[in-house]
């Protein structure tokens, strides 16, 4: 009989800009980090890591276990970094709704913001492109290696069947 009760944790966060809409990225398997997506009053689409609003963020110094888990020290004001602006230098007027959908790639999420005269669509990679091959990937070498392995497979299969026939005759 376990008499422990759940612990409710809550923290309050603030943002320096008015928010007109809010959403979160979604992926097919849920492996990628989630990002909160905000439409701000100055007609920008901003994003930040969901871990920034984690209620378990410690108020004091971080312990090693908290660092390994990726927690950061609690700060009531969420910084909106201009590098995390999917709309870049474009203005998106009067956004009221932000919708996210998964793609065939786990690292990417499709985001649609709409509501006013503008519609904004972007493909986001919150965890970077961890499931994408780089442009410098040597596809020709991979093809040669696979072809070589197939040839070795058929040669060894032929040798094996020939040996089985000679073993059965002797």
mmCIF file with all atom_site columns, C-alpha atoms in Angstrom:
data_model
loop_
_atom_site.group_PDB
_atom_site.id
_atom_site.type_symbol
_atom_site.label_atom_id
_atom_site.label_alt_id
_atom_site.label_comp_id
_atom_site.label_asym_id
_atom_site.label_entity_id
_atom_site.label_seq_id
_atom_site.pdbx_PDB_ins_code
_atom_site.Cartn_x
_atom_site.Cartn_y
_atom_site.Cartn_z
_atom_site.occupancy
_atom_site.B_iso_or_equiv
_atom_site.pdbx_formal_charge
_atom_site.auth_seq_id
_atom_site.auth_comp_id
_atom_site.auth_asym_id
_atom_site.auth_atom_id
_atom_site.pdbx_PDB_model_num
ATOM 1   C CA . UNK A 1 1   ? 0.000  0.000   0.000   1.00 0.00 ? 1   UNK A CA 1
ATOM 2   C CA . UNK A 1 2   ? 1.611  3.162   -1.226  1.00 0.00 ? 2   UNK A CA 1
ATOM 3   C CA . UNK A 1 3   ? 0.391  6.309   0.516   1.00 0.00 ? 3   UNK A CA 1
ATOM 4   C CA . UNK A 1 4   ? 2.396  8.818   -1.533  1.00 0.00 ? 4   UNK A CA 1
ATOM 5   C CA . UNK A 1 5   ? 0.310  11.513  -3.142  1.00 0.00 ? 5   UNK A CA 1
ATOM 6   C CA . UNK A 1 6   ? 1.130  13.197  -6.423  1.00 0.00 ? 6   UNK A CA 1
ATOM 7   C CA . UNK A 1 7   ? 3.085  16.412  -6.212  1.00 0.00 ? 7   UNK A CA 1
ATOM 8   C CA . UNK A 1 8   ? 1.634  19.324  -8.146  1.00 0.00 ? 8   UNK A CA 1
ATOM 9   C CA . UNK A 1 9   ? 4.222  21.693  -9.547  1.00 0.00 ? 9   UNK A CA 1
ATOM 10  C CA . UNK A 1 10  ? 3.412  25.065  -11.027 1.00 0.00 ? 10  UNK A CA 1
ATOM 11  C CA . UNK A 1 11  ? 5.472  27.990  -12.217 1.00 0.00 ? 11  UNK A CA 1
ATOM 12  C CA . UNK A 1 12  ? 4.387  31.306  -13.705 1.00 0.00 ? 12  UNK A CA 1
ATOM 13  C CA . UNK A 1 13  ? 5.969  32.589  -16.886 1.00 0.00 ? 13  UNK A CA 1
ATOM 14  C CA . UNK A 1 14  ? 5.711  35.874  -18.722 1.00 0.00 ? 14  UNK A CA 1
ATOM 15  C CA . UNK A 1 15  ? 6.477  37.061  -22.223 1.00 0.00 ? 15  UNK A CA 1
ATOM 16  C CA . UNK A 1 16  ? 7.413  40.645  -23.077 1.00 0.00 ? 16  UNK A CA 1
ATOM 17  C CA . UNK A 1 17  ? 5.055  40.820  -26.085 1.00 0.00 ? 17  UNK A CA 1
ATOM 18  C CA . UNK A 1 18  ? 1.284  40.425  -26.391 1.00 0.00 ? 18  UNK A CA 1
ATOM 19  C CA . UNK A 1 19  ? 0.257  37.011  -27.754 1.00 0.00 ? 19  UNK A CA 1
ATOM 20  C CA . UNK A 1 20  ? -2.590 36.636  -30.251 1.00 0.00 ? 20  UNK A CA 1
ATOM 21  C CA . UNK A 1 21  ? -2.337 32.865  -30.885 1.00 0.00 ? 21  UNK A CA 1
ATOM 22  C CA . UNK A 1 22  ? -0.474 29.874  -29.529 1.00 0.00 ? 22  UNK A CA 1
ATOM 23  C CA . UNK A 1 23  ? 0.372  26.405  -30.838 1.00 0.00 ? 23  UNK A CA 1
ATOM 24  C CA . UNK A 1 24  ? 2.847  23.569  -30.440 1.00 0.00 ? 24  UNK A CA 1
ATOM 25  C CA . UNK A 1 25  ? 4.770  21.537  -33.006 1.00 0.00 ? 25  UNK A CA 1
ATOM 26  C CA . UNK A 1 26  ? 3.791  17.910  -33.434 1.00 0.00 ? 26  UNK A CA 1
ATOM 27  C CA . UNK A 1 27  ? 5.667  15.016  -34.986 1.00 0.00 ? 27  UNK A CA 1
ATOM 28  C CA . UNK A 1 28  ? 4.619  11.538  -36.018 1.00 0.00 ? 28  UNK A CA 1
ATOM 29  C CA . UNK A 1 29  ? 6.467  9.628   -33.279 1.00 0.00 ? 29  UNK A CA 1
ATOM 30  C CA . UNK A 1 30  ? 6.849  12.366  -30.685 1.00 0.00 ? 30  UNK A CA 1
ATOM 31  C CA . UNK A 1 31  ? 10.622 11.842  -30.531 1.00 0.00 ? 31  UNK A CA 1
ATOM 32  C CA . UNK A 1 32  ? 11.609 15.370  -31.559 1.00 0.00 ? 32  UNK A CA 1
ATOM 33  C CA . UNK A 1 33  ? 11.598 18.193  -29.059 1.00 0.00 ? 33  UNK A CA 1
ATOM 34  C CA . UNK A 1 34  ? 8.383  20.174  -29.067 1.00 0.00 ? 34  UNK A CA 1
ATOM 35  C CA . UNK A 1 35  ? 8.418  23.890  -29.676 1.00 0.00 ? 35  UNK A CA 1
ATOM 36  C CA . UNK A 1 36  ? 5.816  26.391  -28.583 1.00 0.00 ? 36  UNK A CA 1
ATOM 37  C CA . UNK A 1 37  ? 4.755  28.650  -31.436 1.00 0.00 ? 37  UNK A CA 1
ATOM 38  C CA . UNK A 1 38  ? 3.417  32.115  -30.678 1.00 0.00 ? 38  UNK A CA 1
ATOM 39  C CA . UNK A 1 39  ? 1.847  34.794  -32.821 1.00 0.00 ? 39  UNK A CA 1
ATOM 40  C CA . UNK A 1 40  ? 2.790  38.101  -31.234 1.00 0.00 ? 40  UNK A CA 1
ATOM 41  C CA . UNK A 1 41  ? 1.113  41.499  -31.287 1.00 0.00 ? 41  UNK A CA 1
ATOM 42  C CA . UNK A 1 42  ? 3.878  42.908  -33.491 1.00 0.00 ? 42  UNK A CA 1
ATOM 43  C CA . UNK A 1 43  ? 2.805  40.466  -36.263 1.00 0.00 ? 43  UNK A CA 1
ATOM 44  C CA . UNK A 1 44  ? 5.647  37.963  -35.908 1.00 0.00 ? 44  UNK A CA 1
ATOM 45  C CA . UNK A 1 45  ? 5.557  34.189  -35.481 1.00 0.00 ? 45  UNK A CA 1
ATOM 46  C CA . UNK A 1 46  ? 7.972  33.244  -32.681 1.00 0.00 ? 46  UNK A CA 1
ATOM 47  C CA . UNK A 1 47  ? 8.994  29.840  -31.347 1.00 0.00 ? 47  UNK A CA 1
ATOM 48  C CA . UNK A 1 48  ? 10.818 28.496  -28.313 1.00 0.00 ? 48  UNK A CA 1
ATOM 49  C CA . UNK A 1 49  ? 11.552 25.107  -26.798 1.00 0.00 ? 49  UNK A CA 1
ATOM 50  C CA . UNK A 1 50  ? 8.720  23.713  -24.662 1.00 0.00 ? 50  UNK A CA 1
ATOM 51  C CA . UNK A 1 51  ? 11.260 22.935  -21.944 1.00 0.00 ? 51  UNK A CA 1
ATOM 52  C CA . UNK A 1 52  ? 11.401 26.689  -21.287 1.00 0.00 ? 52  UNK A CA 1
ATOM 53  C CA . UNK A 1 53  ? 7.992  26.394  -19.573 1.00 0.00 ? 53  UNK A CA 1
ATOM 54  C CA . UNK A 1 54  ? 8.825  23.185  -17.697 1.00 0.00 ? 54  UNK A CA 1
ATOM 55  C CA . UNK A 1 55  ? 7.380  23.483  -14.166 1.00 0.00 ? 55  UNK A CA 1
ATOM 56  C CA . UNK A 1 56  ? 10.215 21.357  -12.750 1.00 0.00 ? 56  UNK A CA 1
ATOM 57  C CA . UNK A 1 57  ? 12.822 24.019  -13.556 1.00 0.00 ? 57  UNK A CA 1
ATOM 58  C CA . UNK A 1 58  ? 14.714 24.630  -10.300 1.00 0.00 ? 58  UNK A CA 1
ATOM 59  C CA . UNK A 1 59  ? 14.771 28.064  -8.684  1.00 0.00 ? 59  UNK A CA 1
ATOM 60  C CA . UNK A 1 60  ? 18.284 27.627  -7.259  1.00 0.00 ? 60  UNK A CA 1
ATOM 61  C CA . UNK A 1 61  ? 21.445 26.186  -8.721  1.00 0.00 ? 61  UNK A CA 1
ATOM 62  C CA . UNK A 1 62  ? 21.161 23.151  -10.994 1.00 0.00 ? 62  UNK A CA 1
ATOM 63  C CA . UNK A 1 63  ? 22.158 19.722  -9.741  1.00 0.00 ? 63  UNK A CA 1
ATOM 64  C CA . UNK A 1 64  ? 23.917 17.232  -12.019 1.00 0.00 ? 64  UNK A CA 1
ATOM 65  C CA . UNK A 1 65  ? 20.764 15.146  -12.518 1.00 0.00 ? 65  UNK A CA 1
ATOM 66  C CA . UNK A 1 66  ? 18.817 18.255  -13.586 1.00 0.00 ? 66  UNK A CA 1
ATOM 67  C CA . UNK A 1 67  ? 21.570 19.249  -16.017 1.00 0.00 ? 67  UNK A CA 1
ATOM 68  C CA . UNK A 1 68  ? 21.537 15.781  -17.581 1.00 0.00 ? 68  UNK A CA 1
ATOM 69  C CA . UNK A 1 69  ? 17.776 16.011  -17.993 1.00 0.00 ? 69  UNK A CA 1
ATOM 70  C CA . UNK A 1 70  ? 18.174 19.287  -19.890 1.00 0.00 ? 70  UNK A CA 1
ATOM 71  C CA . UNK A 1 71  ? 16.490 21.515  -17.320 1.00 0.00 ? 71  UNK A CA 1
ATOM 72  C CA . UNK A 1 72  ? 17.509 25.141  -17.059 1.00 0.00 ? 72  UNK A CA 1
ATOM 73  C CA . UNK A 1 73  ? 17.334 27.466  -14.091 1.00 0.00 ? 73  UNK A CA 1
ATOM 74  C CA . UNK A 1 74  ? 13.905 29.042  -13.580 1.00 0.00 ? 74  UNK A CA 1
ATOM 75  C CA . UNK A 1 75  ? 13.427 32.509  -15.000 1.00 0.00 ? 75  UNK A CA 1
ATOM 76  C CA . UNK A 1 76  ? 9.906  33.958  -14.969 1.00 0.00 ? 76  UNK A CA 1
ATOM 77  C CA . UNK A 1 77  ? 10.485 35.866  -18.225 1.00 0.00 ? 77  UNK A CA 1
ATOM 78  C CA . UNK A 1 78  ? 10.725 33.716  -21.364 1.00 0.00 ? 78  UNK A CA 1
ATOM 79  C CA . UNK A 1 79  ? 13.324 35.144  -23.742 1.00 0.00 ? 79  UNK A CA 1
ATOM 80  C CA . UNK A 1 80  ? 12.134 35.441  -27.327 1.00 0.00 ? 80  UNK A CA 1
ATOM 81  C CA . UNK A 1 81  ? 15.262 35.055  -29.441 1.00 0.00 ? 81  UNK A CA 1
ATOM 82  C CA . UNK A 1 82  ? 15.066 36.580  -32.903 1.00 0.00 ? 82  UNK A CA 1
ATOM 83  C CA . UNK A 1 83  ? 16.870 33.532  -34.353 1.00 0.00 ? 83  UNK A CA 1
ATOM 84  C CA . UNK A 1 84  ? 13.861 31.439  -33.305 1.00 0.00 ? 84  UNK A CA 1
ATOM 85  C CA . UNK A 1 85  ? 11.458 33.430  -35.487 1.00 0.00 ? 85  UNK A CA 1
ATOM 86  C CA . UNK A 1 86  ? 10.019 31.197  -38.222 1.00 0.00 ? 86  UNK A CA 1
ATOM 87  C CA . UNK A 1 87  ? 8.492  34.228  -39.942 1.00 0.00 ? 87  UNK A CA 1
ATOM 88  C CA . UNK A 1 88  ? 11.954 35.887  -40.135 1.00 0.00 ? 88  UNK A CA 1
ATOM 89  C CA . UNK A 1 89  ? 11.458 39.444  -41.418 1.00 0.00 ? 89  UNK A CA 1
ATOM 90  C CA . UNK A 1 90  ? 7.919  38.856  -42.701 1.00 0.00 ? 90  UNK A CA 1
ATOM 91  C CA . UNK A 1 91  ? 4.882  40.244  -40.927 1.00 0.00 ? 91  UNK A CA 1
ATOM 92  C CA . UNK A 1 92  ? 1.819  38.053  -40.519 1.00 0.00 ? 92  UNK A CA 1
ATOM 93  C CA . UNK A 1 93  ? -1.176 40.232  -39.615 1.00 0.00 ? 93  UNK A CA 1
ATOM 94  C CA . UNK A 1 94  ? -3.901 39.306  -37.110 1.00 0.00 ? 94  UNK A CA 1
ATOM 95  C CA . UNK A 1 95  ? -3.061 35.632  -36.571 1.00 0.00 ? 95  UNK A CA 1
ATOM 96  C CA . UNK A 1 96  ? -5.774 33.951  -34.498 1.00 0.00 ? 96  UNK A CA 1
ATOM 97  C CA . UNK A 1 97  ? -5.009 30.236  -35.012 1.00 0.00 ? 97  UNK A CA 1
ATOM 98  C CA . UNK A 1 98  ? -1.827 28.182  -35.248 1.00 0.00 ? 98  UNK A CA 1
ATOM 99  C CA . UNK A 1 99  ? -2.103 24.555  -36.381 1.00 0.00 ? 99  UNK A CA 1
ATOM 100 C CA . UNK A 1 100 ? 0.693  21.993  -36.575 1.00 0.00 ? 100 UNK A CA 1
ATOM 101 C CA . UNK A 1 101 ? 0.872  18.669  -38.394 1.00 0.00 ? 101 UNK A CA 1
ATOM 102 C CA . UNK A 1 102 ? 3.459  15.909  -38.594 1.00 0.00 ? 102 UNK A CA 1
ATOM 103 C CA . UNK A 1 103 ? 5.375  14.950  -41.728 1.00 0.00 ? 103 UNK A CA 1
ATOM 104 C CA . UNK A 1 104 ? 6.879  11.692  -42.959 1.00 0.00 ? 104 UNK A CA 1
ATOM 105 C CA . UNK A 1 105 ? 10.169 12.770  -41.341 1.00 0.00 ? 105 UNK A CA 1
ATOM 106 C CA . UNK A 1 106 ? 10.312 12.692  -37.550 1.00 0.00 ? 106 UNK A CA 1
ATOM 107 C CA . UNK A 1 107 ? 12.471 15.789  -37.305 1.00 0.00 ? 107 UNK A CA 1
ATOM 108 C CA . UNK A 1 108 ? 10.054 18.047  -39.171 1.00 0.00 ? 108 UNK A CA 1
ATOM 109 C CA . UNK A 1 109 ? 6.689  19.595  -38.425 1.00 0.00 ? 109 UNK A CA 1
ATOM 110 C CA . UNK A 1 110 ? 4.393  21.643  -40.661 1.00 0.00 ? 110 UNK A CA 1
ATOM 111 C CA . UNK A 1 111 ? 2.973  24.831  -39.125 1.00 0.00 ? 111 UNK A CA 1
ATOM 112 C CA . UNK A 1 112 ? 0.104  26.913  -40.488 1.00 0.00 ? 112 UNK A CA 1
ATOM 113 C CA . UNK A 1 113 ? -0.842 30.269  -38.956 1.00 0.00 ? 113 UNK A CA 1
ATOM 114 C CA . UNK A 1 114 ? -3.976 32.080  -40.129 1.00 0.00 ? 114 UNK A CA 1
ATOM 115 C CA . UNK A 1 115 ? -6.875 34.198  -39.000 1.00 0.00 ? 115 UNK A CA 1
ATOM 116 C CA . UNK A 1 116 ? -6.492 37.646  -40.524 1.00 0.00 ? 116 UNK A CA 1
ATOM 117 C CA . UNK A 1 117 ? -5.772 38.671  -44.082 1.00 0.00 ? 117 UNK A CA 1
ATOM 118 C CA . UNK A 1 118 ? -2.496 36.694  -44.060 1.00 0.00 ? 118 UNK A CA 1
ATOM 119 C CA . UNK A 1 119 ? -1.768 32.971  -44.115 1.00 0.00 ? 119 UNK A CA 1
ATOM 120 C CA . UNK A 1 120 ? 1.671  31.771  -43.051 1.00 0.00 ? 120 UNK A CA 1
ATOM 121 C CA . UNK A 1 121 ? 3.011  28.262  -43.675 1.00 0.00 ? 121 UNK A CA 1
ATOM 122 C CA . UNK A 1 122 ? 6.419  26.939  -42.644 1.00 0.00 ? 122 UNK A CA 1
ATOM 123 C CA . UNK A 1 123 ? 8.234  23.635  -42.203 1.00 0.00 ? 123 UNK A CA 1
ATOM 124 C CA . UNK A 1 124 ? 10.022 23.579  -38.840 1.00 0.00 ? 124 UNK A CA 1
ATOM 125 C CA . UNK A 1 125 ? 12.748 21.290  -37.512 1.00 0.00 ? 125 UNK A CA 1
ATOM 126 C CA . UNK A 1 126 ? 12.758 21.806  -33.720 1.00 0.00 ? 126 UNK A CA 1
ATOM 127 C CA . UNK A 1 127 ? 15.400 19.095  -33.145 1.00 0.00 ? 127 UNK A CA 1
ATOM 128 C CA . UNK A 1 128 ? 17.360 20.018  -36.259 1.00 0.00 ? 128 UNK A CA 1
ATOM 129 C CA . UNK A 1 129 ? 17.423 17.510  -39.128 1.00 0.00 ? 129 UNK A CA 1
ATOM 130 C CA . UNK A 1 130 ? 18.659 14.466  -37.217 1.00 0.00 ? 130 UNK A CA 1
ATOM 131 C CA . UNK A 1 131 ? 16.993 12.069  -39.670 1.00 0.00 ? 131 UNK A CA 1
ATOM 132 C CA . UNK A 1 132 ? 18.230 13.741  -42.862 1.00 0.00 ? 132 UNK A CA 1
ATOM 133 C CA . UNK A 1 133 ? 21.310 12.728  -44.831 1.00 0.00 ? 133 UNK A CA 1
ATOM 134 C CA . UNK A 1 134 ? 23.790 15.561  -45.395 1.00 0.00 ? 134 UNK A CA 1
ATOM 135 C CA . UNK A 1 135 ? 24.438 16.819  -48.931 1.00 0.00 ? 135 UNK A CA 1
ATOM 136 C CA . UNK A 1 136 ? 27.980 15.449  -48.698 1.00 0.00 ? 136 UNK A CA 1
ATOM 137 C CA . UNK A 1 137 ? 26.728 11.879  -48.116 1.00 0.00 ? 137 UNK A CA 1
ATOM 138 C CA . UNK A 1 138 ? 28.417 9.528   -50.605 1.00 0.00 ? 138 UNK A CA 1
ATOM 139 C CA . UNK A 1 139 ? 25.466 7.734   -52.193 1.00 0.00 ? 139 UNK A CA 1
ATOM 140 C CA . UNK A 1 140 ? 27.621 6.200   -54.935 1.00 0.00 ? 140 UNK A CA 1
ATOM 141 C CA . UNK A 1 141 ? 29.897 4.507   -52.388 1.00 0.00 ? 141 UNK A CA 1
ATOM 142 C CA . UNK A 1 142 ? 26.852 3.163   -50.537 1.00 0.00 ? 142 UNK A CA 1
ATOM 143 C CA . UNK A 1 143 ? 25.471 1.736   -53.806 1.00 0.00 ? 143 UNK A CA 1
ATOM 144 C CA . UNK A 1 144 ? 28.817 0.090   -54.647 1.00 0.00 ? 144 UNK A CA 1
ATOM 145 C CA . UNK A 1 145 ? 29.069 -1.475  -51.179 1.00 0.00 ? 145 UNK A CA 1
ATOM 146 C CA . UNK A 1 146 ? 25.496 -2.840  -51.337 1.00 0.00 ? 146 UNK A CA 1
ATOM 147 C CA . UNK A 1 147 ? 26.089 -4.192  -54.855 1.00 0.00 ? 147 UNK A CA 1
ATOM 148 C CA . UNK A 1 148 ? 29.358 -5.820  -53.709 1.00 0.00 ? 148 UNK A CA 1
ATOM 149 C CA . UNK A 1 149 ? 27.602 -7.465  -50.756 1.00 0.00 ? 149 UNK A CA 1
ATOM 150 C CA . UNK A 1 150 ? 24.888 -8.834  -53.065 1.00 0.00 ? 150 UNK A CA 1
ATOM 151 C CA . UNK A 1 151 ? 27.523 -10.319 -55.392 1.00 0.00 ? 151 UNK A CA 1
ATOM 152 C CA . UNK A 1 152 ? 29.356 -11.915 -52.433 1.00 0.00 ? 152 UNK A CA 1
ATOM 153 C CA . UNK A 1 153 ? 26.020 -13.264 -51.165 1.00 0.00 ? 153 UNK A CA 1
ATOM 154 C CA . UNK A 1 154 ? 25.201 -14.989 -54.461 1.00 0.00 ? 154 UNK A CA 1
ATOM 155 C CA . UNK A 1 155 ? 28.751 -16.377 -54.844 1.00 0.00 ? 155 UNK A CA 1
ATOM 156 C CA . UNK A 1 156 ? 28.719 -17.813 -51.321 1.00 0.00 ? 156 UNK A CA 1
ATOM 157 C CA . UNK A 1 157 ? 25.211 -19.223 -51.883 1.00 0.00 ? 157 UNK A CA 1
ATOM 158 C CA . UNK A 1 158 ? 26.400 -20.980 -55.064 1.00 0.00 ? 158 UNK A CA 1
ATOM 159 C CA . UNK A 1 159 ? 29.473 -22.347 -53.295 1.00 0.00 ? 159 UNK A CA 1
ATOM 160 C CA . UNK A 1 160 ? 27.303 -23.597 -50.431 1.00 0.00 ? 160 UNK A CA 1
ATOM 161 C CA . UNK A 1 161 ? 24.856 -25.397 -52.693 1.00 0.00 ? 161 UNK A CA 1
ATOM 162 C CA . UNK A 1 162 ? 27.759 -26.943 -54.681 1.00 0.00 ? 162 UNK A CA 1
ATOM 163 C CA . UNK A 1 163 ? 29.330 -28.172 -51.460 1.00 0.00 ? 163 UNK A CA 1
ATOM 164 C CA . UNK A 1 164 ? 26.008 -29.635 -50.294 1.00 0.00 ? 164 UNK A CA 1
ATOM 165 C CA . UNK A 1 165 ? 25.675 -31.581 -53.579 1.00 0.00 ? 165 UNK A CA 1
ATOM 166 C CA . UNK A 1 166 ? 29.221 -32.993 -53.337 1.00 0.00 ? 166 UNK A CA 1
ATOM 167 C CA . UNK A 1 167 ? 28.657 -33.889 -49.658 1.00 0.00 ? 167 UNK A CA 1
ATOM 168 C CA . UNK A 1 168 ? 25.478 -35.792 -50.518 1.00 0.00 ? 168 UNK A CA 1
ATOM 169 C CA . UNK A 1 169 ? 27.269 -37.806 -53.272 1.00 0.00 ? 169 UNK A CA 1
ATOM 170 C CA . UNK A 1 170 ? 30.161 -38.855 -51.077 1.00 0.00 ? 170 UNK A CA 1
#
